[in-house]
XYZ file of N, CA and C in Angstrom:
318
model
N 138.550 67.709 100.929
C 138.003 67.888 102.257
C 138.893 68.868 103.032
N 140.205 68.946 102.700
C 141.109 69.744 103.490
C 140.728 71.215 103.380
N 140.393 71.712 102.198
C 140.044 73.082 101.985
C 138.766 73.444 102.742
N 137.813 72.538 102.682
C 136.570 72.850 103.374
C 136.751 72.867 104.909
N 137.583 71.963 105.374
C 137.879 71.957 106.813
C 138.601 73.198 107.209
N 139.613 73.593 106.400
C 140.361 74.844 106.755
C 139.341 76.062 106.687
N 138.436 76.047 105.780
C 137.515 77.140 105.692
C 136.542 77.134 106.870
N 136.151 75.962 107.254
C 135.213 75.887 108.460
C 135.841 76.302 109.715
N 137.196 75.916 109.850
C 137.927 76.233 111.029
C 138.529 77.604 110.999
N 138.388 78.285 109.893
C 138.920 79.661 109.782
C 140.370 79.703 109.656
N 141.030 78.748 109.203
C 142.490 78.767 109.141
C 143.013 79.672 107.995
N 142.226 79.813 106.959
C 142.686 80.662 105.862
C 141.953 81.996 105.789
N 141.216 82.259 106.784
C 140.512 83.530 106.812
C 141.445 84.670 107.146
N 141.557 85.645 106.272
C 142.527 86.745 106.475
C 141.650 87.951 106.757
N 141.811 88.493 107.929
C 141.078 89.677 108.318
C 141.552 90.919 107.585
N 142.774 90.906 107.244
C 143.311 92.059 106.496
C 142.676 92.207 105.150
N 142.413 91.054 104.427
C 141.722 91.112 103.167
C 140.277 91.610 103.323
N 139.672 91.096 104.387
C 138.274 91.495 104.651
C 138.197 93.007 104.967
N 139.148 93.538 105.741
C 139.121 94.950 106.025
C 139.442 95.794 104.867
N 140.320 95.317 103.929
C 140.580 96.051 102.659
C 139.271 96.100 101.850
N 138.651 94.922 101.682
C 137.421 94.879 100.907
C 136.300 95.729 101.475
N 136.216 95.770 102.800
C 135.189 96.562 103.397
C 135.507 98.083 103.294
N 136.743 98.387 103.409
C 137.135 99.843 103.160
C 136.830 100.311 101.809
N 137.068 99.406 100.813
C 136.781 99.731 99.405
C 135.280 99.848 99.196
N 134.499 98.977 99.764
C 133.073 99.002 99.686
C 132.518 100.343 100.306
N 133.126 100.680 101.438
C 132.656 101.933 102.070
C 132.936 103.170 101.188
N 134.116 103.247 100.543
C 134.403 104.296 99.654
C 133.448 104.331 98.416
N 133.166 103.160 97.887
C 132.307 103.071 96.763
C 130.834 103.437 97.112
N 130.440 103.052 98.376
C 129.098 103.447 98.825
C 129.018 104.991 98.970
N 130.047 105.625 99.407
C 130.036 107.112 99.543
C 129.782 107.740 98.105
N 130.404 107.202 97.106
C 130.231 107.767 95.742
C 128.788 107.495 95.297
N 128.267 106.283 95.512
C 126.946 105.993 95.074
C 125.934 106.835 95.885
N 126.176 107.003 97.163
C 125.278 107.796 98.001
C 125.296 109.297 97.521
N 126.415 109.804 97.226
C 126.493 111.175 96.687
C 125.697 111.359 95.413
N 125.855 110.463 94.529
C 125.096 110.478 93.266
C 123.571 110.394 93.473
N 123.186 109.466 94.363
C 121.753 109.252 94.606
C 121.223 110.461 95.362
N 121.991 111.083 96.226
C 121.516 112.270 96.959
C 121.280 113.423 95.993
N 122.150 113.562 95.049
C 121.976 114.587 94.062
C 120.733 114.353 93.195
N 120.470 113.133 92.826
C 119.223 112.796 92.097
C 117.964 113.052 92.938
N 118.097 112.671 94.227
C 116.964 112.874 95.171
C 116.704 114.392 95.359
N 117.665 115.209 95.512
C 117.495 116.682 95.656
C 116.807 117.191 94.471
N 117.312 116.890 93.281
C 116.706 117.416 92.033
C 115.225 117.024 91.866
N 115.020 115.646 92.125
C 113.662 115.153 91.954
C 112.695 115.839 93.007
N 113.166 115.987 94.178
C 112.347 116.612 95.265
C 111.978 118.049 94.864
N 112.980 118.810 94.395
C 112.712 120.186 94.002
C 111.803 120.277 92.788
N 111.959 119.337 91.852
C 111.058 119.252 90.717
C 109.613 118.902 91.192
N 109.485 118.053 92.134
C 108.160 117.652 92.665
C 107.501 118.887 93.274
N 108.170 119.657 94.060
C 107.605 120.881 94.656
C 107.245 121.859 93.577
N 108.028 122.015 92.549
C 107.690 122.858 91.462
C 106.471 122.441 90.750
N 106.365 121.159 90.433
C 105.189 120.577 89.737
C 103.901 120.813 90.570
N 104.004 120.597 91.873
C 102.816 120.812 92.667
C 102.415 122.286 92.769
N 103.358 123.170 92.789
C 103.026 124.641 92.712
C 102.334 125.042 91.425
N 102.704 124.349 90.354
C 102.166 124.679 89.022
C 100.821 123.845 88.749
N 100.409 123.073 89.769
C 99.161 122.302 89.621
C 99.314 121.191 88.529
N 100.448 120.667 88.277
C 100.683 119.578 87.435
C 100.676 118.240 88.240
N 99.504 117.878 88.688
C 99.382 116.768 89.615
C 99.787 115.425 89.079
N 99.404 115.198 87.809
C 99.695 113.892 87.183
C 101.239 113.709 87.056
N 101.894 114.752 86.602
C 103.396 114.673 86.487
C 104.040 114.593 87.909
N 103.456 115.292 88.863
C 103.954 115.263 90.214
C 103.799 113.858 90.793
N 102.726 113.162 90.464
C 102.581 111.787 90.944
C 103.596 110.853 90.395
N 103.986 111.035 89.137
C 105.052 110.260 88.545
C 106.438 110.599 89.243
N 106.616 111.850 89.495
C 107.858 112.282 90.141
C 107.945 111.768 91.598
N 106.855 111.784 92.312
C 106.929 111.307 93.685
C 107.371 109.865 93.796
N 107.089 109.050 92.841
C 107.596 107.675 92.830
C 109.104 107.660 92.810
N 109.686 108.529 91.952
C 111.131 108.614 91.916
C 111.714 109.107 93.184
N 111.106 110.062 93.810
C 111.577 110.604 95.061
C 111.561 109.549 96.169
N 110.502 108.758 96.234
C 110.406 107.698 97.199
C 111.462 106.608 96.960
N 111.685 106.256 95.705
C 112.711 105.233 95.393
C 114.166 105.756 95.791
N 114.378 107.039 95.464
C 115.684 107.549 95.812
C 115.906 107.665 97.317
N 114.889 108.091 98.075
C 114.935 108.119 99.515
C 115.174 106.748 100.078
N 114.459 105.698 99.598
C 114.665 104.384 100.082
C 116.076 103.888 99.753
N 116.637 104.256 98.617
C 118.017 103.769 98.322
C 119.038 104.475 99.199
N 118.719 105.759 99.577
C 119.606 106.408 100.482
C 119.596 105.727 101.848
N 118.509 105.307 102.315
C 118.347 104.556 103.525
C 119.078 103.197 103.481
N 118.995 102.522 102.327
C 119.729 101.329 102.179
C 121.186 101.453 102.186
N 121.646 102.580 101.588
C 123.139 102.890 101.559
C 123.574 103.122 102.972
N 122.803 103.779 103.797
C 123.096 103.975 105.177
C 123.230 102.652 105.925
N 122.252 101.816 105.676
C 122.276 100.479 106.301
C 123.505 99.698 105.956
N 123.842 99.653 104.682
C 124.998 98.880 104.221
C 126.284 99.454 104.793
N 126.343 100.803 104.848
C 127.506 101.487 105.504
C 127.652 101.031 106.938
N 126.534 101.034 107.680
C 126.596 100.560 109.099
C 126.996 99.097 109.215
N 126.533 98.242 108.294
C 126.942 96.843 108.298
C 128.431 96.680 108.010
N 128.886 97.510 107.118
C 130.376 97.460 106.790
C 131.243 97.812 107.985
N 130.832 98.842 108.706
C 131.577 99.160 109.940
C 131.459 98.055 110.967
N 130.326 97.437 111.063
C 130.122 96.332 111.986
C 131.071 95.190 111.622
N 131.208 94.874 110.308
C 132.078 93.836 109.867
C 133.563 94.113 110.144
N 133.939 95.473 110.031
C 135.282 95.767 110.404
C 135.578 95.525 111.868
N 134.580 95.927 112.724
C 134.725 95.742 114.141
C 134.875 94.237 114.493
N 133.954 93.395 113.894
C 134.002 91.972 114.140
C 135.253 91.336 113.638
N 135.807 91.828 112.506
C 137.033 91.257 111.974
C 138.222 91.574 112.895
N 138.261 92.762 113.485
C 139.286 93.033 114.451
C 139.143 92.168 115.728
N 137.918 91.927 116.139
C 137.678 91.024 117.312
C 138.123 89.599 117.009
N 137.877 89.161 115.746
C 138.307 87.818 115.350
C 139.855 87.738 115.456
N 140.488 88.758 114.900
C 141.918 88.820 114.881
C 142.509 88.742 116.260
N 141.907 89.560 117.204
C 142.360 89.514 118.574
C 142.146 88.188 119.245
N 140.995 87.534 118.975
C 140.749 86.206 119.577
C 141.731 85.214 118.972
N 142.000 85.316 117.724
C 142.966 84.366 117.139
C 144.346 84.545 117.668
N 144.791 85.743 117.907
C 146.079 85.973 118.402
C 146.228 85.475 119.849
N 145.148 85.577 120.648
C 145.055 85.100 122.020
C 145.166 83.585 122.005
N 144.382 82.970 121.114
C 144.375 81.523 121.018
C 145.673 80.980 120.603
N 146.309 81.577 119.583
C 147.608 81.083 119.121
C 148.661 81.313 120.145
N 148.582 82.391 120.956
C 149.609 82.618 121.977
C 149.473 81.537 123.128
N 148.242 81.096 123.348
C 148.102 80.063 124.404
C 148.629 78.726 123.958
N 148.510 78.392 122.655
C 148.987 77.102 122.199
C 150.456 77.122 121.883
N 151.032 78.261 121.643
C 152.455 78.318 121.279
C 153.311 78.135 122.548
N 152.820 78.368 123.701
C 153.649 78.236 124.921
C 153.731 76.894 125.351
């Protein structure tokens, strides 16, 4: 029960560990986003080329890939924004904790 109570009350929550993990996630997201953006650019140019050559069936297959890649790029942006929000909230938690501890230590 002690561990659960500590977890619920946030006694063992370390904002430094959270910020480190979030920073790592942001850097990994950047790599994934760059790879996906390269795939999207290639697929998009292939799609344009196929449409110019009147290969509509192959273009239809390629447009599915373009849509998936575009959606994943949007998801990466959303996750990136959430990571920054987590970093901001973690610093607010740390500030509130330091204010709280300073009140009780006097």
